[in-house]
Amino acid sequence: MHDTVNAVANFINLDTANIIYLFLVGFVGGLVSGFIGSGGAFVLTPGMMSLGVPGLVAVASNMCHKFPKALVGAIKRAKYGQVDVKLGIVLGISAEAGVLYGAHIQESIKKSFGEAGSNLYVSAAFVVILAVVGGFVLLDAWKTYRSGNAHEEEKVTKLARWVQSVNIPGTMVYFKSIDAKVSILFTIPLGFATGMLAATIAVGGFIGVPSMIYVLGAPSLMASATELVIAFVMGLGGSFKFAMHGLVDIRLAMIILGGSLFGIQLGAIGTTYVKPFMIKVVMGVIMVTVLFSRALMVPVYMSQLHLIQEISEGTAKSLKNVSFGIMIFALALGAFIVLRAMWQGRKAERLQHAGEVLGHGKV
Amino acid sequence: MAKNYQSKKPVGKMLFMGIISTALYVVLLSQQDMLNEYFGKGGVYAFLPIITAFLFSFIHGTFTGDFWTVLGIEAARKKKEVK
């Protein structure tokens, strides 16, 4: 337990400003994750680090707030009939394996190339994955919006139809979200990739949700809700692993949880008011915005590794600040879209209700 | 489900859970040194943060859920058609 002594020594002093800051970021992160099933961690982890929390303690504390938050969100959305528990658990267990493997890769990269090498790997993974998946999700949402069929049920992709048609005896499992049997030989790699991404950039949902929608054929509302089950399974295992090494700062985790539980309830309620394609809009917008934030940091890490000409300390600091600012902006933008869509949905419902009451001559 | 929307708002329950939740946070913030010492020990002490997280999620989660209900922010009446 050599980590233990260091970890305790590294637990920072908390002042009121820090507490309010963590609570607010937690709230916005919770709001977004209640809506799209993931998000927040990419701001929370660097946010904690900017307060002086060591990287590993920040990751551990973030994870320890994530699993109870996901649990509360999943229960809420299960009440709306949006959660596929079986799919969540199947993907969650394979995601857990992905987390362990991802953490192992992280450790070996850190050993071989140091802190900057590990940061470069994380940022490069961020940029590539967010560009490909985020671009695709956003394009799909845009197409739905342009086609004027936003109210219609989502179409199952060709890939998902193929996946559902493949019959491998002995591996077929029925999932209610897809309303079909799918071989777990397809779900295992998807869960594994989700876990690996979670271990790398702390947001596995950026792979989990799109893969459930586009590869398995789940509706976006159910995919985003089921992601909360995966996040719970993954978060619980991960938190325990970190806690075994004494790395969880329970104060940080619970303060963020304090804000995020307000947010996640609101985000979950929000999903009942919006058209399903809005999930894709919010997810895509956040992913693409965050992509720019990480891309800005790539030259800083490359310079630290002497792969490119050295960048001055001042420039590196400004890049870091702009990068963090963009991440906050991404999360705030996501929260704004969720709240606006919810507000409009509620307004439309009130108008409709008033119309019905008048129609029945009750007034 | 229509009955739920007509039911009384859970003001009493919200206040009760709110008080317990606040008490938990007061303990958390006033006993920082002690908590850091035990929770940072690792090993079998790993159960401490996990149990704490479950406890907070139950108490504070119930409070926050009731908080929005009391404010009148609830799920849409017409549930989305979900396959």
Short mmCIF file of C-alpha atoms in Angstrom, two decimals:
data_model
loop_
_atom_site.label_atom_id
_atom_site.label_comp_id
_atom_site.label_asym_id
_atom_site.label_seq_id
_atom_site.Cartn_x
_atom_site.Cartn_y
_atom_site.Cartn_z
CA MET A 1 0.00 0.00 0.00
CA HIS A 2 2.79 2.41 -0.81
CA ASP A 3 0.28 4.58 -2.70
CA THR A 4 -1.75 5.11 0.42
CA VAL A 5 0.55 7.44 2.26
CA ASN A 6 1.07 9.52 -0.87
CA ALA A 7 -2.61 9.61 -1.61
CA VAL A 8 -3.58 10.89 1.82
CA ALA A 9 -0.83 13.46 1.68
CA ASN A 10 -2.20 14.51 -1.70
CA PHE A 11 -5.77 15.10 -0.55
CA ILE A 12 -6.17 18.86 -0.99
CA ASN A 13 -7.62 21.42 1.38
CA LEU A 14 -11.10 22.44 0.35
CA ASP A 15 -12.32 26.02 0.64
CA THR A 16 -15.83 27.34 -0.01
CA ALA A 17 -15.02 28.50 -3.54
CA ASN A 18 -13.71 25.03 -4.46
CA ILE A 19 -16.80 23.41 -3.00
CA ILE A 20 -19.19 25.67 -4.94
CA TYR A 21 -17.19 25.18 -8.14
CA LEU A 22 -17.24 21.37 -7.85
CA PHE A 23 -20.93 21.39 -6.95
CA LEU A 24 -21.83 23.50 -10.01
CA VAL A 25 -19.72 21.51 -12.47
CA GLY A 26 -21.24 18.38 -10.92
CA PHE A 27 -24.73 19.76 -11.54
CA VAL A 28 -24.11 20.53 -15.20
CA GLY A 29 -22.30 17.21 -15.71
CA GLY A 30 -25.21 15.40 -14.08
CA LEU A 31 -27.74 17.23 -16.23
CA VAL A 32 -25.98 16.18 -19.41
CA SER A 33 -25.40 12.60 -18.30
CA GLY A 34 -29.03 12.21 -17.24
CA PHE A 35 -29.91 13.15 -20.78
CA ILE A 36 -27.31 11.45 -22.99
CA GLY A 37 -26.15 8.74 -20.58
CA SER A 38 -22.61 10.04 -20.23
CA GLY A 39 -20.56 13.18 -20.00
CA GLY A 40 -19.18 15.47 -17.39
CA ALA A 41 -16.12 13.43 -16.52
CA PHE A 42 -14.00 15.10 -19.17
CA VAL A 43 -14.54 18.42 -17.41
CA LEU A 44 -14.60 17.12 -13.84
CA THR A 45 -11.30 15.24 -13.94
CA PRO A 46 -9.25 18.14 -15.39
CA GLY A 47 -11.32 20.50 -13.24
CA MET A 48 -10.21 18.73 -10.09
CA MET A 49 -6.64 18.61 -11.35
CA SER A 50 -6.71 22.38 -11.84
CA LEU A 51 -7.50 22.68 -8.10
CA GLY A 52 -4.28 20.80 -7.38
CA VAL A 53 -5.70 17.29 -7.07
CA PRO A 54 -3.23 14.68 -8.41
CA GLY A 55 -4.37 13.00 -11.64
CA LEU A 56 -5.00 9.56 -10.19
CA VAL A 57 -6.94 10.90 -7.19
CA ALA A 58 -9.03 13.02 -9.60
CA VAL A 59 -9.82 10.00 -11.79
CA ALA A 60 -10.60 7.84 -8.73
CA SER A 61 -12.81 10.46 -7.09
CA ASN A 62 -14.60 11.11 -10.36
CA MET A 63 -15.34 7.43 -10.71
CA CYS A 64 -16.63 7.23 -7.14
CA HIS A 65 -19.20 9.94 -7.91
CA LYS A 66 -20.06 8.37 -11.26
CA PHE A 67 -21.46 5.05 -10.14
CA PRO A 68 -23.97 6.34 -7.55
CA LYS A 69 -24.97 9.08 -9.99
CA ALA A 70 -25.51 6.53 -12.77
CA LEU A 71 -27.51 4.35 -10.37
CA VAL A 72 -29.89 7.19 -9.48
CA GLY A 73 -30.22 8.18 -13.16
CA ALA A 74 -30.83 4.60 -14.28
CA ILE A 75 -33.56 4.09 -11.68
CA LYS A 76 -35.24 7.32 -12.74
CA ARG A 77 -35.14 6.48 -16.43
CA ALA A 78 -36.21 2.88 -15.79
CA LYS A 79 -39.44 4.40 -14.42
CA TYR A 80 -40.00 5.88 -17.87
CA GLY A 81 -39.46 2.44 -19.45
CA GLN A 82 -36.22 3.46 -21.16
CA VAL A 83 -33.70 1.08 -19.57
CA ASP A 84 -32.68 -2.32 -20.93
CA VAL A 85 -31.14 -3.77 -17.77
CA LYS A 86 -30.00 -7.01 -19.42
CA LEU A 87 -28.16 -5.21 -22.21
CA GLY A 88 -26.67 -2.79 -19.65
CA ILE A 89 -25.30 -5.61 -17.50
CA VAL A 90 -23.97 -7.65 -20.45
CA LEU A 91 -22.20 -4.60 -21.86
CA GLY A 92 -21.20 -3.43 -18.38
CA ILE A 93 -19.35 -6.65 -17.53
CA SER A 94 -17.42 -6.64 -20.80
CA ALA A 95 -16.77 -2.93 -20.27
CA GLU A 96 -15.24 -3.76 -16.89
CA ALA A 97 -12.75 -6.03 -18.68
CA GLY A 98 -12.07 -3.18 -21.10
CA VAL A 99 -11.38 -0.82 -18.19
CA LEU A 100 -8.83 -3.21 -16.69
CA TYR A 101 -7.10 -3.67 -20.03
CA GLY A 102 -7.24 0.06 -20.78
CA ALA A 103 -5.73 0.88 -17.39
CA HIS A 104 -2.96 -1.61 -18.08
CA ILE A 105 -2.19 0.08 -21.43
CA GLN A 106 -2.19 3.46 -19.67
CA GLU A 107 0.31 2.19 -17.09
CA SER A 108 2.67 0.77 -19.69
CA ILE A 109 2.55 3.96 -21.76
CA LYS A 110 3.27 6.01 -18.65
CA LYS A 111 6.19 3.75 -17.77
CA SER A 112 7.69 3.96 -21.24
CA PHE A 113 6.97 7.56 -22.20
CA GLY A 114 6.23 9.32 -18.91
CA GLU A 115 3.39 11.69 -18.01
CA ALA A 116 3.53 13.61 -21.31
CA GLY A 117 3.40 10.38 -23.32
CA SER A 118 0.35 9.24 -21.43
CA ASN A 119 -1.29 12.66 -21.90
CA LEU A 120 -0.54 12.58 -25.61
CA TYR A 121 -2.09 9.11 -25.92
CA VAL A 122 -5.23 10.28 -24.07
CA SER A 123 -5.54 13.41 -26.21
CA ALA A 124 -4.92 11.59 -29.47
CA ALA A 125 -7.56 8.97 -28.56
CA PHE A 126 -9.94 11.81 -27.67
CA VAL A 127 -9.40 13.61 -30.97
CA VAL A 128 -9.66 10.56 -33.25
CA ILE A 129 -12.66 8.97 -31.53
CA LEU A 130 -14.58 12.20 -31.05
CA ALA A 131 -13.97 13.24 -34.65
CA VAL A 132 -15.19 9.95 -36.10
CA VAL A 133 -18.05 9.12 -33.73
CA GLY A 134 -19.09 12.70 -32.91
CA GLY A 135 -19.11 13.69 -36.58
CA PHE A 136 -21.19 10.65 -37.47
CA VAL A 137 -23.73 11.19 -34.67
CA LEU A 138 -24.11 14.87 -35.52
CA LEU A 139 -24.51 14.15 -39.23
CA ASP A 140 -27.17 11.57 -38.49
CA ALA A 141 -29.08 14.01 -36.23
CA TRP A 142 -28.79 16.71 -38.90
CA LYS A 143 -30.16 14.35 -41.57
CA THR A 144 -33.14 13.47 -39.35
CA TYR A 145 -33.78 17.16 -38.72
CA ARG A 146 -33.50 18.06 -42.42
CA SER A 147 -35.76 15.21 -43.52
CA GLY A 148 -38.57 16.66 -41.40
CA ASN A 149 -39.17 13.24 -39.86
CA ALA A 150 -38.01 14.19 -36.39
CA HIS A 151 -41.24 12.83 -34.90
CA GLU A 152 -40.97 9.48 -36.62
CA GLU A 153 -39.46 6.41 -35.08
CA GLU A 154 -35.75 6.14 -35.72
CA LYS A 155 -34.63 3.92 -38.56
CA VAL A 156 -32.44 0.95 -37.75
CA THR A 157 -29.14 1.14 -39.62
CA LYS A 158 -28.15 -1.43 -42.25
CA LEU A 159 -25.31 -2.54 -40.01
CA ALA A 160 -27.68 -3.14 -37.10
CA ARG A 161 -30.08 -5.06 -39.34
CA TRP A 162 -27.18 -7.28 -40.39
CA VAL A 163 -26.02 -7.77 -36.77
CA GLN A 164 -29.56 -8.76 -35.79
CA SER A 165 -29.77 -11.20 -38.70
CA VAL A 166 -26.62 -13.13 -37.79
CA ASN A 167 -27.45 -16.31 -35.90
CA ILE A 168 -24.66 -17.95 -33.97
CA PRO A 169 -26.19 -20.86 -32.01
CA GLY A 170 -25.54 -20.84 -28.29
CA THR A 171 -24.68 -17.14 -28.15
CA MET A 172 -28.03 -15.55 -28.95
CA VAL A 173 -29.63 -13.34 -26.28
CA TYR A 174 -32.91 -11.44 -26.53
CA PHE A 175 -32.69 -7.72 -25.70
CA LYS A 176 -35.90 -5.76 -25.21
CA SER A 177 -34.43 -2.44 -26.39
CA ILE A 178 -33.67 -3.97 -29.78
CA ASP A 179 -36.66 -6.32 -29.72
CA ALA A 180 -34.49 -8.99 -31.31
CA LYS A 181 -31.94 -11.63 -30.48
CA VAL A 182 -28.31 -10.61 -30.89
CA SER A 183 -25.23 -12.75 -30.48
CA ILE A 184 -23.21 -11.75 -27.42
CA LEU A 185 -20.17 -12.16 -29.65
CA PHE A 186 -21.18 -8.73 -30.98
CA THR A 187 -21.93 -7.13 -27.62
CA ILE A 188 -18.68 -8.22 -25.93
CA PRO A 189 -16.31 -6.20 -28.18
CA LEU A 190 -18.65 -3.19 -27.97
CA GLY A 191 -18.62 -3.32 -24.17
CA PHE A 192 -14.87 -3.88 -24.16
CA ALA A 193 -14.32 -0.81 -26.38
CA THR A 194 -16.60 1.24 -24.11
CA GLY A 195 -14.55 0.23 -21.08
CA MET A 196 -11.25 0.90 -22.79
CA LEU A 197 -12.39 4.36 -23.74
CA ALA A 198 -13.63 4.94 -20.21
CA ALA A 199 -10.20 3.97 -18.87
CA THR A 200 -8.55 6.27 -21.38
CA ILE A 201 -10.69 9.41 -21.45
CA ALA A 202 -13.14 8.69 -18.62
CA VAL A 203 -16.18 8.89 -20.93
CA GLY A 204 -17.02 5.41 -22.20
CA GLY A 205 -20.51 6.49 -23.23
CA PHE A 206 -19.10 8.22 -26.28
CA ILE A 207 -18.60 4.71 -27.71
CA GLY A 208 -21.28 2.88 -25.75
CA VAL A 209 -24.31 4.95 -26.78
CA PRO A 210 -23.54 5.27 -30.52
CA SER A 211 -22.64 1.57 -30.72
CA MET A 212 -25.97 0.57 -29.15
CA ILE A 213 -27.78 2.83 -31.63
CA TYR A 214 -25.87 2.16 -34.85
CA VAL A 215 -24.44 -1.33 -34.37
CA LEU A 216 -27.14 -3.04 -32.30
CA GLY A 217 -30.15 -1.00 -33.46
CA ALA A 218 -31.42 0.32 -30.10
CA PRO A 219 -33.50 3.54 -30.08
CA SER A 220 -31.43 6.52 -28.88
CA LEU A 221 -33.62 7.08 -25.81
CA MET A 222 -33.05 3.50 -24.66
CA ALA A 223 -29.37 3.51 -25.60
CA SER A 224 -28.66 6.63 -23.54
CA ALA A 225 -30.64 5.25 -20.58
CA THR A 226 -28.96 1.84 -20.77
CA GLU A 227 -25.56 3.53 -20.80
CA LEU A 228 -26.29 4.56 -17.21
CA VAL A 229 -26.41 0.86 -16.24
CA ILE A 230 -23.06 0.29 -17.95
CA ALA A 231 -21.64 3.36 -16.17
CA PHE A 232 -22.86 1.98 -12.85
CA VAL A 233 -21.31 -1.47 -13.36
CA MET A 234 -18.06 0.01 -14.64
CA GLY A 235 -17.94 2.77 -12.04
CA LEU A 236 -18.56 0.44 -9.10
CA GLY A 237 -15.77 -1.94 -10.13
CA GLY A 238 -13.40 0.92 -10.95
CA SER A 239 -14.10 2.81 -7.73
CA PHE A 240 -13.43 -0.29 -5.66
CA LYS A 241 -10.15 -0.87 -7.46
CA PHE A 242 -9.04 2.71 -6.82
CA ALA A 243 -10.33 2.66 -3.24
CA MET A 244 -8.22 -0.45 -2.56
CA HIS A 245 -5.21 1.78 -3.15
CA GLY A 246 -6.65 4.57 -1.01
CA LEU A 247 -6.96 6.94 -3.97
CA VAL A 248 -10.58 8.06 -3.60
CA ASP A 249 -11.01 11.50 -2.05
CA ILE A 250 -14.49 10.93 -0.67
CA ARG A 251 -15.06 14.65 -0.02
CA LEU A 252 -14.51 15.55 -3.67
CA ALA A 253 -16.60 12.62 -4.88
CA MET A 254 -19.55 13.43 -2.61
CA ILE A 255 -19.51 17.18 -3.31
CA ILE A 256 -19.66 16.53 -7.06
CA LEU A 257 -22.32 13.91 -6.41
CA GLY A 258 -24.29 16.52 -4.46
CA GLY A 259 -24.60 18.70 -7.54
CA SER A 260 -24.86 15.93 -10.08
CA LEU A 261 -27.82 14.21 -8.40
CA PHE A 262 -29.83 17.42 -8.87
CA GLY A 263 -28.68 17.49 -12.50
CA ILE A 264 -29.21 13.86 -13.39
CA GLN A 265 -32.82 13.88 -12.18
CA LEU A 266 -33.53 16.95 -14.29
CA GLY A 267 -31.76 15.48 -17.33
CA ALA A 268 -33.74 12.24 -17.02
CA ILE A 269 -37.01 14.19 -16.82
CA GLY A 270 -35.85 16.16 -19.87
CA THR A 271 -35.67 13.02 -22.04
CA THR A 272 -39.44 12.57 -21.72
CA TYR A 273 -40.08 15.97 -23.33
CA VAL A 274 -37.85 15.89 -26.39
CA LYS A 275 -37.85 14.21 -29.76
CA PRO A 276 -35.45 11.22 -29.72
CA PHE A 277 -33.02 12.78 -32.21
CA MET A 278 -32.24 15.52 -29.65
CA ILE A 279 -30.16 12.96 -27.72
CA LYS A 280 -27.96 12.64 -30.80
CA VAL A 281 -27.80 16.43 -31.21
CA VAL A 282 -26.61 17.02 -27.65
CA MET A 283 -24.17 14.13 -27.75
CA GLY A 284 -22.76 15.13 -31.14
CA VAL A 285 -22.43 18.82 -30.20
CA ILE A 286 -20.58 18.01 -26.98
CA MET A 287 -18.30 15.47 -28.64
CA VAL A 288 -17.31 17.76 -31.49
CA THR A 289 -16.77 20.78 -29.20
CA VAL A 290 -14.63 18.79 -26.79
CA LEU A 291 -12.61 17.53 -29.72
CA PHE A 292 -11.26 21.04 -30.33
CA SER A 293 -10.38 21.40 -26.69
CA ARG A 294 -8.23 18.26 -26.69
CA ALA A 295 -6.74 19.00 -30.12
CA LEU A 296 -5.32 22.25 -28.72
CA MET A 297 -3.37 20.30 -26.12
CA VAL A 298 -1.75 17.89 -28.58
CA PRO A 299 1.08 20.29 -29.55
CA VAL A 300 1.80 20.97 -25.85
CA TYR A 301 2.34 17.28 -25.10
CA MET A 302 4.24 16.76 -28.35
CA SER A 303 6.55 19.57 -27.36
CA GLN A 304 7.06 18.03 -23.91
CA LEU A 305 8.06 14.79 -25.63
CA HIS A 306 10.39 16.75 -27.95
CA LEU A 307 8.51 15.48 -30.99
CA ILE A 308 8.14 19.05 -32.27
CA GLN A 309 9.91 22.32 -31.63
CA GLU A 310 9.55 23.40 -28.03
CA ILE A 311 6.57 25.60 -27.18
CA SER A 312 7.15 28.45 -24.73
CA GLU A 313 5.67 28.11 -21.25
CA GLY A 314 3.37 31.08 -21.80
CA THR A 315 1.92 29.62 -25.01
CA ALA A 316 1.45 26.23 -23.36
CA LYS A 317 -0.37 27.87 -20.46
CA SER A 318 -2.70 29.82 -22.77
CA LEU A 319 -3.43 26.69 -24.82
CA LYS A 320 -4.25 24.86 -21.60
CA ASN A 321 -6.60 27.61 -20.43
CA VAL A 322 -8.38 27.87 -23.78
CA SER A 323 -8.68 24.09 -23.90
CA PHE A 324 -10.29 23.96 -20.46
CA GLY A 325 -12.55 26.89 -21.37
CA ILE A 326 -13.81 25.03 -24.44
CA MET A 327 -14.63 21.97 -22.34
CA ILE A 328 -16.64 24.06 -19.89
CA PHE A 329 -18.33 25.66 -22.90
CA ALA A 330 -19.15 22.23 -24.38
CA LEU A 331 -20.81 21.10 -21.19
CA ALA A 332 -22.67 24.38 -20.72
CA LEU A 333 -23.84 24.27 -24.34
CA GLY A 334 -25.12 20.72 -23.85
CA ALA A 335 -26.92 21.78 -20.67
CA PHE A 336 -28.43 24.78 -22.47
CA ILE A 337 -29.79 22.61 -25.31
CA VAL A 338 -31.27 20.14 -22.79
CA LEU A 339 -32.93 22.86 -20.69
CA ARG A 340 -34.23 24.72 -23.75
CA ALA A 341 -35.69 21.57 -25.31
CA MET A 342 -37.27 20.69 -21.99
CA TRP A 343 -38.73 24.17 -21.56
CA GLN A 344 -40.28 24.06 -25.03
CA GLY A 345 -41.61 20.55 -24.47
CA ARG A 346 -43.28 21.59 -21.23
CA LYS A 347 -44.75 24.68 -22.86
CA ALA A 348 -46.20 22.61 -25.72
CA GLU A 349 -47.64 20.12 -23.25
CA ARG A 350 -49.27 22.88 -21.18
CA LEU A 351 -50.82 24.42 -24.32
CA GLN A 352 -52.11 21.02 -25.42
CA HIS A 353 -53.52 20.32 -21.98
CA ALA A 354 -55.25 23.72 -21.89
CA GLY A 355 -56.69 22.98 -25.34
CA GLU A 356 -58.02 19.61 -24.19
CA VAL A 357 -59.62 21.12 -21.10
CA LEU A 358 -61.32 23.81 -23.21
CA GLY A 359 -62.36 21.17 -25.74
CA HIS A 360 -64.11 19.21 -23.02
CA GLY A 361 -65.91 22.33 -21.86
CA LYS A 362 -64.47 22.05 -18.38
CA VAL A 363 -63.67 25.75 -18.17
CA MET B 1 -50.51 6.79 -13.93
CA ALA B 2 -52.82 9.75 -14.00
CA LYS B 3 -53.29 9.30 -10.27
CA ASN B 4 -49.64 10.14 -9.66
CA TYR B 5 -49.97 13.53 -11.25
CA GLN B 6 -52.91 14.39 -9.03
CA SER B 7 -51.19 13.20 -5.87
CA LYS B 8 -49.97 15.60 -3.22
CA LYS B 9 -46.45 16.92 -3.55
CA PRO B 10 -43.99 15.16 -1.24
CA VAL B 11 -43.05 18.30 0.72
CA GLY B 12 -42.67 16.53 4.07
CA LYS B 13 -40.55 13.72 2.63
CA MET B 14 -38.40 16.22 0.76
CA LEU B 15 -37.74 18.22 3.93
CA PHE B 16 -36.95 15.08 5.93
CA MET B 17 -34.53 13.74 3.33
CA GLY B 18 -33.11 17.24 2.84
CA ILE B 19 -32.26 17.51 6.53
CA ILE B 20 -30.59 14.08 6.61
CA SER B 21 -28.73 14.89 3.40
CA THR B 22 -27.50 18.21 4.83
CA ALA B 23 -26.44 16.45 8.02
CA LEU B 24 -24.40 13.96 5.97
CA TYR B 25 -22.65 16.81 4.17
CA VAL B 26 -21.99 18.64 7.46
CA VAL B 27 -20.31 15.50 8.84
CA LEU B 28 -18.37 15.04 5.59
CA LEU B 29 -17.01 18.58 5.62
CA SER B 30 -16.46 18.95 9.35
CA GLN B 31 -14.62 15.64 9.77
CA GLN B 32 -12.35 15.95 6.74
CA ASP B 33 -9.11 14.96 8.46
CA MET B 34 -10.58 11.87 10.07
CA LEU B 35 -12.31 10.81 6.85
CA ASN B 36 -9.19 11.32 4.75
CA GLU B 37 -7.19 9.21 7.18
CA TYR B 38 -9.50 6.19 7.14
CA PHE B 39 -10.84 6.42 3.57
CA GLY B 40 -7.32 6.81 2.19
CA LYS B 41 -6.03 3.67 3.92
CA GLY B 42 -6.96 1.33 1.08
CA GLY B 43 -7.22 -2.44 1.38
CA VAL B 44 -10.28 -3.54 3.28
CA TYR B 45 -11.05 0.14 4.01
CA ALA B 46 -12.05 0.37 0.32
CA PHE B 47 -15.55 -0.56 1.42
CA LEU B 48 -15.86 2.77 3.27
CA PRO B 49 -16.05 5.05 0.19
CA ILE B 50 -18.28 2.55 -1.63
CA ILE B 51 -20.77 2.32 1.27
CA THR B 52 -20.67 6.12 1.67
CA ALA B 53 -21.39 6.61 -2.04
CA PHE B 54 -24.41 4.29 -1.85
CA LEU B 55 -25.66 6.03 1.30
CA PHE B 56 -25.39 9.50 -0.26
CA SER B 57 -26.95 8.32 -3.51
CA PHE B 58 -29.95 6.95 -1.64
CA ILE B 59 -30.52 9.86 0.76
CA HIS B 60 -29.48 12.75 -1.48
CA GLY B 61 -30.93 11.06 -4.60
CA THR B 62 -34.36 10.75 -2.97
CA PHE B 63 -34.13 14.36 -1.82
CA THR B 64 -33.17 15.73 -5.25
CA GLY B 65 -35.92 13.67 -6.92
CA ASP B 66 -38.53 15.05 -4.53
CA PHE B 67 -37.02 18.52 -4.89
CA TRP B 68 -37.90 18.68 -8.60
CA THR B 69 -41.30 17.08 -7.99
CA VAL B 70 -42.12 19.73 -5.37
CA LEU B 71 -41.07 22.41 -7.85
CA GLY B 72 -43.53 20.87 -10.32
CA ILE B 73 -40.89 19.61 -12.73
CA GLU B 74 -41.99 16.11 -13.64
CA ALA B 75 -41.83 13.75 -16.60
CA ALA B 76 -44.01 14.43 -19.64
CA ARG B 77 -47.57 13.20 -19.20
CA LYS B 78 -47.65 11.51 -22.55
CA LYS B 79 -44.89 8.99 -22.37
CA LYS B 80 -42.74 8.57 -25.41
CA GLU B 81 -43.42 5.48 -27.43
CA VAL B 82 -40.45 3.31 -26.73
CA LYS B 83 -39.95 0.10 -28.63
#
